[in-house]
Amino acid sequence: MSPSDFLTLPFDDWVNSLVRDWLVPNFRPFFRSMQWPVTQVLNGLSAFLNATPMLVFTLALALVAWRTAGKGLALFTIVALSFIDVIGLWPETMTTLAMVVTAVLFCVVLGIPLGVLAARTEVFRAILRPILDIMQTIPSFVYLVPIVMLFGVGVVPGIIATIIFALPPIIRLTDLGIRTVREDLIEAAMAFGATPWQMLVEVQFPLALRTIMAGLNQTLMLALSMVVIAAMIGAGGLGLTVFTGLGRLDVGNATAGGVGIVLLAIILDRISQALGERRMVQVPSLLETMRSLFSLRGQKPAAEAKRAG
Amino acid sequence: MKSKIAGNNIYKIFGEDPSLALDLLAAGKSKDEIYEVTGQAVGVHNVTFRVAEGEIFVVMGLSGSGKSTLVRMINGLIKPSSGEILIDGIDVASCSDEELRTIRREKVAMVFQHFALFPHKTVVENVAFGLKIRGVKAAERRERAQSALEQVGLGARGDSYPDELSGGMQQRVGLARGLASEPEILLMDEPFSALDPLIRSDMQQELLELQRTLKKTIVFITHDLNEALTLGNTIAIMRNGAIVQTGNAEEIVGNPANAYVAAFTRDIDRSLVFKAGSIARPPDTIDLGTDIQSALAHMEETGADAVHVLKGGKLAGIITYKAANAALREGRALKSAVLEEFPSTSPQSRLYDLYLLAEAGLPIALTDDAGELIGVVRPQDVFQQLAVRGASA
């Protein structure tokens, strides 16, 4: 005995008719037009990254790693990117990077304002929360089909799927970061007559920045983890290498693509983490860093002091 | 004196809809009864007060007495459930957000118990915060913040971050931030409570020093009666959300309104509260030209051990009964028995400062700035005043 003996709901048919007969015919042009900004950013970024010589890009990223996370990561960046180049996956890596950066950029542009709004109005937060829960728990394969129906096949729909998948953490952590700013600081800003906007710009946002950066890091990682799934609906890059490797049972190719993704993930993760943890104190200038790297003079006094002590 | 801040019949009920609790209060129910019926807490209960321009108004009470709530109602951080709070005649409780912001920006600054400095801003940026909010240009902002920092003795630390400073220094920054926007009113919510005792008393003296030149209207919250008595021109004592007594230090200690206040004041060092003027007797003098017999007769008549001597209307010295008697026996003139060194002080000095002077056993002359004798304190009166502690309780 079960309820299905008496009643069966054609739930799948309902969804089908909702998407096929109502959403697609009525809103396809609207969704298509939403692709435009994503396409522009992706094309620009992709062209730039593919036009940049491998050596120049590697050195630039190593420099960024150096300034944010230190010498170790800079060295790792050089080795990892050289390895990717040597195994012949450089163009794919750049395509993937362009996709991931585009997706993260849109996540930031959408997520931070939504997070701020959620932190400020209870009602908005109450509405947003279940939506975020759904976005985080629903398997991405479920929305892959309607996305293809609405946006078509290609890189941009892949990025849109990535945005849906990677958006929740930055919204949640922006909301959390702003909510957990010390109450007495909010009170102090109020007592000096700050407007809500001044409060946000002068106090809440800078103090929530660490938490927001943690959200950005999570979003970045989720975006990277989507590249293979996005390849299923026509996105290129390392995801495609893995996906075709999977289809042809080509272990070597799939592993190569996977290693590329992992290496890229490590570099981006460490840089974005370091950005979040960096305190607002003076960072040594480039010249000083160079000097400390190329000479041992900086270490001598400490060593001598140790000996003396 | 015209009142700068006036609170009239202020109530604050914490909770969604205060009307039921307000009705119960009007019916004379107690705080606890109201909490049982409505689940709402009464924060402030029918408070009326006046703060005169340029005075330090201290609100003293234990935690939960409603003092912090009260001070936050003055700048509208908390809205009263009923009643009005007038700053220069504008009701903060009912004015628009825009008006309230203008008052906060231009008239009222606040100093917080735990400093509430912005950790992501340097000291000078913290101090300039109020000016930035107001839209003052960067260069002028920096200059004014710097001069406010110099006022509190931290001119050299402008580029540090707050967490690099000690607690005392941080609160100086808090004070400078309050002063930088040149407000007419300074609200200080237990500003020194989080500091070490020694630093606290330093800060109290510095505040008094600053106030001598600044002449701000200050509302100062504290849970420490000694601090209240040291700083306050007027002191309001709060209990369970209501003000139980308002008065100056001598009134509070000398004449506590009820057993609660008396219990507080019992352990207070009265010699630090009372001024010499409060126990002075009218001056009693003779002229230097008086002959010695009539001088002795004068002292016998008033029962005094000694009397001050005037020369041409000016205070010249003091003569004791014993010395006068000896001079009479030896047939010397009055002048030879006059002591030209005698204890004297200002009527504003504390009884505490009179101990040493009283040791000589001579009446202490109270003189004004011109050196004119305006009163006399007998040594025994000093100790008598200190001994009446608790007598009125």
Coordinates of N, CA and C in Angstrom, one line a residue, chain A residues 110-271:
Chain A
L110 N 27.6 40.3 -9.3 CA 26.2 40.0 -8.9 C 26.2 39.7 -7.4
G111 N 27.2 39.0 -6.9 CA 27.1 38.4 -5.6 C 27.3 39.4 -4.5
I112 N 28.3 40.4 -4.6 CA 28.5 41.3 -3.5 C 27.3 42.2 -3.3
P113 N 26.8 42.8 -4.3 CA 25.6 43.7 -4.1 C 24.4 42.8 -3.4
L114 N 24.2 41.6 -3.9 CA 23.2 40.8 -3.4 C 23.5 40.5 -1.9
G115 N 24.7 40.2 -1.6 CA 25.1 39.9 -0.2 C 24.9 41.1 0.7
V116 N 25.2 42.3 0.2 CA 25.1 43.5 0.9 C 23.6 43.8 1.2
L117 N 22.8 43.5 0.2 CA 21.3 43.7 0.3 C 20.8 42.7 1.4
A118 N 21.3 41.5 1.3 CA 20.8 40.5 2.2 C 21.2 40.8 3.7
A119 N 22.3 41.4 3.8 CA 22.8 41.8 5.2 C 21.9 43.0 5.7
R120 N 21.4 43.8 4.8 CA 20.7 45.0 5.3 C 19.2 44.8 5.5
T121 N 18.6 43.9 4.7 CA 17.1 43.7 4.8 C 16.8 42.3 5.1
E122 N 16.1 42.1 6.2 CA 15.7 40.7 6.6 C 14.9 40.0 5.6
V123 N 13.9 40.8 5.0 CA 13.0 40.2 4.1 C 13.7 39.7 2.9
F124 N 14.6 40.5 2.3 CA 15.4 40.0 1.2 C 16.2 38.8 1.5
R125 N 16.8 38.7 2.7 CA 17.6 37.6 3.1 C 16.7 36.4 3.2
A126 N 15.5 36.5 3.7 CA 14.6 35.4 3.9 C 14.2 34.8 2.5
I127 N 14.1 35.7 1.5 CA 13.7 35.2 0.2 C 15.0 34.6 -0.5
L128 N 16.1 35.2 -0.2 CA 17.3 34.7 -0.9 C 17.8 33.4 -0.4
R129 N 17.7 33.2 0.9 CA 18.3 32.0 1.5 C 17.8 30.7 0.9
P130 N 16.5 30.4 0.7 CA 16.1 29.1 0.1 C 16.7 29.0 -1.3
I131 N 16.7 30.1 -2.1 CA 17.2 30.1 -3.4 C 18.7 29.7 -3.4
L132 N 19.4 30.2 -2.5 CA 20.9 29.9 -2.4 C 21.0 28.4 -2.0
D133 N 20.1 27.9 -1.1 CA 20.2 26.5 -0.7 C 20.0 25.6 -1.9
I134 N 19.0 26.0 -2.7 CA 18.7 25.2 -3.9 C 19.9 25.2 -4.9
M135 N 20.4 26.4 -5.1 CA 21.6 26.5 -6.0 C 22.7 25.7 -5.6
Q136 N 22.9 25.6 -4.2 CA 24.1 24.8 -3.8 C 23.8 23.3 -3.7
T137 N 22.5 22.9 -3.6 CA 22.3 21.5 -3.5 C 21.9 20.8 -4.8
I138 N 21.2 21.5 -5.6 CA 20.7 20.9 -6.9 C 21.9 20.4 -7.7
P139 N 21.9 19.2 -8.2 CA 23.0 18.7 -9.0 C 23.1 19.6 -10.3
S140 N 24.3 19.9 -10.7 CA 24.4 20.8 -11.8 C 23.8 20.2 -13.1
F141 N 23.8 18.9 -13.2 CA 23.3 18.3 -14.4 C 21.8 18.6 -14.6
V142 N 21.1 18.9 -13.5 CA 19.7 19.2 -13.6 C 19.4 20.5 -14.4
Y143 N 20.3 21.5 -14.1 CA 20.0 22.7 -14.9 C 20.8 22.9 -16.2
L144 N 21.6 21.9 -16.4 CA 22.3 21.9 -17.7 C 21.4 21.9 -18.9
V145 N 20.4 21.0 -18.8 CA 19.4 20.8 -19.9 C 18.7 22.1 -20.2
P146 N 17.9 22.7 -19.2 CA 17.3 24.0 -19.5 C 18.2 25.0 -20.0
I147 N 19.4 25.0 -19.5 CA 20.4 26.1 -19.9 C 20.7 25.9 -21.4
V148 N 20.9 24.7 -21.8 CA 21.1 24.4 -23.3 C 19.9 24.9 -24.1
M149 N 18.7 24.6 -23.5 CA 17.5 24.9 -24.3 C 17.3 26.5 -24.4
L150 N 17.7 27.2 -23.3 CA 17.5 28.6 -23.3 C 18.7 29.4 -24.0
F151 N 19.9 28.9 -23.7 CA 21.0 29.7 -24.2 C 21.7 29.0 -25.4
G152 N 21.4 27.7 -25.6 CA 22.1 27.0 -26.7 C 23.3 26.3 -26.2
V153 N 24.2 25.9 -27.1 CA 25.4 25.2 -26.7 C 26.6 26.1 -26.9
G154 N 27.6 25.9 -26.1 CA 28.8 26.7 -26.3 C 29.5 27.1 -25.0
V155 N 30.5 27.9 -25.2 CA 31.3 28.3 -24.0 C 30.5 29.2 -23.1
V156 N 29.7 30.1 -23.7 CA 29.0 31.1 -22.8 C 27.9 30.4 -22.0
P157 N 27.1 29.5 -22.5 CA 26.2 28.8 -21.6 C 26.9 28.0 -20.5
G158 N 28.1 27.5 -20.9 CA 28.9 26.8 -19.9 C 29.3 27.7 -18.8
I159 N 29.7 29.0 -19.1 CA 30.0 30.0 -18.1 C 28.8 30.3 -17.2
I160 N 27.6 30.4 -17.9 CA 26.4 30.7 -17.1 C 26.1 29.6 -16.1
A161 N 26.3 28.3 -16.5 CA 26.1 27.2 -15.6 C 27.1 27.4 -14.5
T162 N 28.3 27.8 -14.8 CA 29.4 27.9 -13.8 C 29.0 29.0 -12.8
I163 N 28.4 30.1 -13.3 CA 28.0 31.2 -12.5 C 27.0 30.8 -11.5
I164 N 26.0 30.0 -12.0 CA 24.9 29.6 -11.1 C 25.5 28.7 -10.0
F165 N 26.4 27.9 -10.4 CA 27.0 26.9 -9.4 C 27.9 27.6 -8.4
A166 N 28.6 28.7 -8.8 CA 29.7 29.2 -8.0 C 29.2 30.5 -7.3
L167 N 28.0 31.0 -7.5 CA 27.6 32.2 -7.0 C 27.3 32.2 -5.4
P168 N 26.7 31.1 -4.9 CA 26.2 31.2 -3.5 C 27.3 31.6 -2.5
P169 N 28.5 31.0 -2.5 CA 29.4 31.4 -1.4 C 29.7 32.9 -1.3
I170 N 29.9 33.5 -2.4 CA 30.3 34.9 -2.3 C 29.1 35.8 -1.7
I171 N 27.9 35.4 -2.1 CA 26.7 36.0 -1.5 C 26.6 35.8 0.0
R172 N 26.7 34.5 0.3 CA 26.6 34.1 1.8 C 27.7 34.8 2.6
L173 N 28.9 34.8 2.1 CA 30.0 35.3 2.9 C 30.0 36.8 3.0
T174 N 29.5 37.5 1.9 CA 29.4 38.9 2.0 C 28.4 39.3 3.0
D175 N 27.2 38.6 3.0 CA 26.2 38.8 4.0 C 26.7 38.5 5.4
L176 N 27.4 37.4 5.6 CA 28.0 37.1 6.9 C 29.0 38.1 7.3
G177 N 29.9 38.5 6.4 CA 30.9 39.5 6.8 C 30.3 40.8 7.2
I178 N 29.3 41.3 6.5 CA 28.8 42.5 6.9 C 28.0 42.4 8.2
R179 N 27.3 41.3 8.4 CA 26.5 41.1 9.6 C 27.4 41.0 10.8
T180 N 28.6 40.5 10.7 CA 29.4 40.3 11.8 C 30.4 41.4 12.1
V181 N 30.3 42.5 11.4 CA 31.1 43.7 11.8 C 30.7 44.1 13.2
R182 N 31.7 44.4 14.1 CA 31.4 44.7 15.5 C 30.3 45.7 15.7
E183 N 29.4 45.4 16.5 CA 28.2 46.3 16.8 C 28.7 47.7 17.3
D184 N 29.7 47.7 18.1 CA 30.1 49.1 18.6 C 30.7 50.0 17.5
L185 N 31.3 49.3 16.5 CA 31.8 50.2 15.4 C 30.6 50.7 14.6
I186 N 29.6 49.9 14.4 CA 28.4 50.4 13.7 C 27.8 51.6 14.5
E187 N 27.7 51.4 15.8 CA 27.2 52.4 16.6 C 28.0 53.7 16.6
A188 N 29.3 53.5 16.6 CA 30.2 54.7 16.5 C 30.0 55.5 15.2
A189 N 29.9 54.7 14.1 CA 29.7 55.4 12.8 C 28.3 56.1 12.8
M190 N 27.3 55.5 13.4 CA 26.0 56.1 13.5 C 26.1 57.4 14.3
A191 N 26.8 57.3 15.4 CA 26.9 58.4 16.3 C 27.5 59.6 15.7
F192 N 28.4 59.4 14.7 CA 29.0 60.5 14.0 C 28.2 60.9 12.8
G193 N 27.0 60.4 12.6 CA 26.1 60.8 11.6 C 26.3 60.3 10.2
A194 N 26.8 59.0 10.1 CA 27.1 58.4 8.8 C 25.7 58.1 8.2
T195 N 25.6 58.3 6.9 CA 24.5 57.8 6.1 C 24.6 56.3 5.9
P196 N 23.6 55.6 5.5 CA 23.7 54.2 5.3 C 24.8 53.9 4.2
W197 N 24.9 54.7 3.2 CA 26.0 54.5 2.2 C 27.4 54.7 2.8
Q198 N 27.5 55.7 3.6 CA 28.8 56.0 4.2 C 29.2 54.9 5.2
M199 N 28.2 54.4 5.9 CA 28.4 53.3 6.8 C 28.9 52.1 6.0
L200 N 28.4 51.8 4.8 CA 28.8 50.6 4.0 C 30.2 50.8 3.5
V201 N 30.5 52.0 3.0 CA 31.8 52.2 2.3 C 32.9 52.4 3.3
E202 N 32.6 53.1 4.4 CA 33.7 53.5 5.3 C 33.9 52.4 6.4
V203 N 32.9 51.7 6.8 CA 33.0 50.8 7.9 C 32.7 49.3 7.5
Q204 N 31.5 49.1 7.1 CA 31.1 47.7 6.9 C 31.9 46.9 5.9
F205 N 32.0 47.5 4.7 CA 32.7 46.8 3.6 C 34.2 46.5 3.9
P206 N 34.9 47.6 4.3 CA 36.3 47.3 4.6 C 36.5 46.3 5.7
L207 N 35.6 46.3 6.7 CA 35.8 45.3 7.8 C 35.3 43.9 7.5
A208 N 34.4 43.9 6.5 CA 34.0 42.6 6.0 C 34.9 42.0 4.9
L209 N 35.8 42.7 4.5 CA 36.6 42.4 3.3 C 37.3 41.0 3.4
R210 N 37.8 40.7 4.6 CA 38.4 39.4 4.8 C 37.5 38.3 4.6
T211 N 36.3 38.4 5.1 CA 35.3 37.3 4.9 C 34.8 37.3 3.5
I212 N 34.7 38.5 2.9 CA 34.3 38.5 1.5 C 35.3 37.8 0.6
M213 N 36.6 38.0 0.9 CA 37.7 37.4 0.2 C 37.6 35.9 0.3
A214 N 37.3 35.4 1.5 CA 37.1 34.0 1.7 C 36.0 33.5 0.8
G215 N 35.0 34.3 0.7 CA 33.9 33.9 -0.2 C 34.3 33.9 -1.7
L216 N 35.1 34.8 -2.0 CA 35.7 34.9 -3.4 C 36.5 33.6 -3.7
N217 N 37.3 33.3 -2.7 CA 38.1 32.1 -2.8 C 37.3 30.8 -3.1
Q218 N 36.2 30.7 -2.3 CA 35.3 29.6 -2.5 C 34.7 29.6 -3.8
T219 N 34.2 30.8 -4.2 CA 33.6 30.9 -5.6 C 34.5 30.5 -6.7
L220 N 35.8 30.9 -6.5 CA 36.8 30.6 -7.5 C 37.0 29.1 -7.6
M221 N 37.1 28.5 -6.5 CA 37.3 27.0 -6.4 C 36.1 26.3 -7.1
L222 N 34.9 26.7 -6.7 CA 33.7 26.1 -7.3 C 33.7 26.3 -8.8
A223 N 34.1 27.4 -9.3 CA 34.1 27.7 -10.7 C 35.1 26.8 -11.4
L224 N 36.2 26.5 -10.8 CA 37.2 25.6 -11.4 C 36.7 24.2 -11.4
S225 N 35.9 23.8 -10.4 CA 35.4 22.5 -10.3 C 34.3 22.2 -11.4
M226 N 33.8 23.3 -12.0 CA 32.7 23.2 -13.0 C 33.3 23.0 -14.4
V227 N 34.6 23.2 -14.6 CA 35.0 23.3 -16.0 C 34.8 22.0 -16.8
V228 N 34.8 20.8 -16.1 CA 34.6 19.6 -16.8 C 33.1 19.5 -17.2
I229 N 32.2 19.8 -16.2 CA 30.8 19.7 -16.5 C 30.4 20.7 -17.6
A230 N 31.0 21.9 -17.5 CA 30.7 22.9 -18.6 C 31.1 22.4 -19.9
A231 N 32.2 21.6 -20.0 CA 32.7 21.1 -21.2 C 31.6 20.2 -21.9
M232 N 30.7 19.6 -21.1 CA 29.7 18.7 -21.6 C 28.7 19.5 -22.5
I233 N 28.5 20.8 -22.2 CA 27.6 21.6 -23.1 C 28.4 22.5 -24.0
G234 N 29.6 22.1 -24.3 CA 30.3 22.8 -25.4 C 31.4 23.8 -25.0
A235 N 31.7 23.9 -23.7 CA 32.8 24.8 -23.3 C 34.1 24.1 -23.6
G236 N 35.2 24.8 -24.0 CA 36.4 24.2 -24.4 C 37.4 24.2 -23.2
G237 N 38.7 24.2 -23.5 CA 39.7 24.2 -22.5 C 40.0 22.9 -21.9
L238 N 40.6 23.0 -20.7 CA 41.0 21.7 -20.0 C 39.9 20.8 -19.7
G239 N 38.7 21.4 -19.5 CA 37.5 20.5 -19.2 C 37.3 19.6 -20.4
L240 N 37.4 20.2 -21.6 CA 37.2 19.4 -22.8 C 38.2 18.3 -22.9
T241 N 39.4 18.6 -22.6 CA 40.5 17.6 -22.7 C 40.1 16.4 -21.8
V242 N 39.7 16.7 -20.6 CA 39.2 15.6 -19.6 C 38.0 14.9 -20.2
F243 N 37.1 15.7 -20.7 CA 35.8 15.1 -21.1 C 36.0 14.2 -22.3
T244 N 36.8 14.6 -23.3 CA 37.1 13.7 -24.5 C 37.9 12.5 -24.0
G245 N 38.8 12.7 -23.1 CA 39.6 11.6 -22.6 C 38.7 10.6 -22.0
L246 N 37.7 11.1 -21.3 CA 36.7 10.2 -20.6 C 35.9 9.4 -21.7
G247 N 35.5 10.1 -22.7 CA 34.7 9.5 -23.8 C 35.5 8.4 -24.5
R248 N 36.8 8.6 -24.7 CA 37.6 7.7 -25.5 C 38.4 6.7 -24.6
L249 N 38.1 6.7 -23.3 CA 38.8 5.9 -22.3 C 40.3 6.2 -22.5
D250 N 40.7 7.4 -22.8 CA 42.1 7.8 -22.9 C 42.6 8.4 -21.6
V251 N 43.1 7.5 -20.8 CA 43.5 7.8 -19.4 C 44.5 8.9 -19.4
G252 N 45.5 8.8 -20.3 CA 46.6 9.8 -20.3 C 46.1 11.2 -20.5
N253 N 45.2 11.4 -21.5 CA 44.8 12.7 -21.8 C 43.9 13.3 -20.7
A254 N 43.0 12.4 -20.2 CA 42.2 12.8 -19.1 C 43.0 13.2 -17.9
T255 N 44.0 12.5 -17.6 CA 44.9 12.8 -16.4 C 45.6 14.1 -16.7
A256 N 46.2 14.3 -17.9 CA 46.9 15.5 -18.2 C 46.0 16.7 -18.0
G257 N 44.7 16.6 -18.5 CA 43.8 17.7 -18.3 C 43.5 18.0 -16.8
G258 N 43.3 16.8 -16.1 CA 43.0 16.9 -14.7 C 44.2 17.6 -13.9
V259 N 45.4 17.2 -14.2 CA 46.6 17.8 -13.6 C 46.6 19.3 -13.9
G260 N 46.3 19.6 -15.1 CA 46.3 21.1 -15.4 C 45.4 21.8 -14.6
I261 N 44.1 21.3 -14.4 CA 43.1 21.9 -13.6 C 43.6 22.1 -12.1
V262 N 44.2 21.0 -11.6 CA 44.6 21.0 -10.2 C 45.7 22.1 -10.0
L263 N 46.7 22.1 -11.0 CA 47.8 23.1 -10.8 C 47.2 24.5 -10.8
L264 N 46.3 24.7 -11.8 CA 45.7 26.1 -11.9 C 45.0 26.4 -10.6
A265 N 44.3 25.4 -10.1 CA 43.5 25.6 -8.9 C 44.4 26.0 -7.7
I266 N 45.5 25.3 -7.6 CA 46.4 25.5 -6.4 C 46.9 27.0 -6.5
I267 N 47.3 27.4 -7.7 CA 47.9 28.7 -7.8 C 46.8 29.8 -7.5
L268 N 45.6 29.6 -8.1 CA 44.6 30.6 -7.9 C 44.1 30.6 -6.4
D269 N 44.0 29.4 -5.9 CA 43.6 29.3 -4.5 C 44.5 30.1 -3.5
R270 N 45.8 29.8 -3.7 CA 46.8 30.4 -2.8 C 46.8 31.9 -2.9
I271 N 46.8 32.4 -4.2 CA 46.8 33.8 -4.4 C 45.6 34.5 -3.8

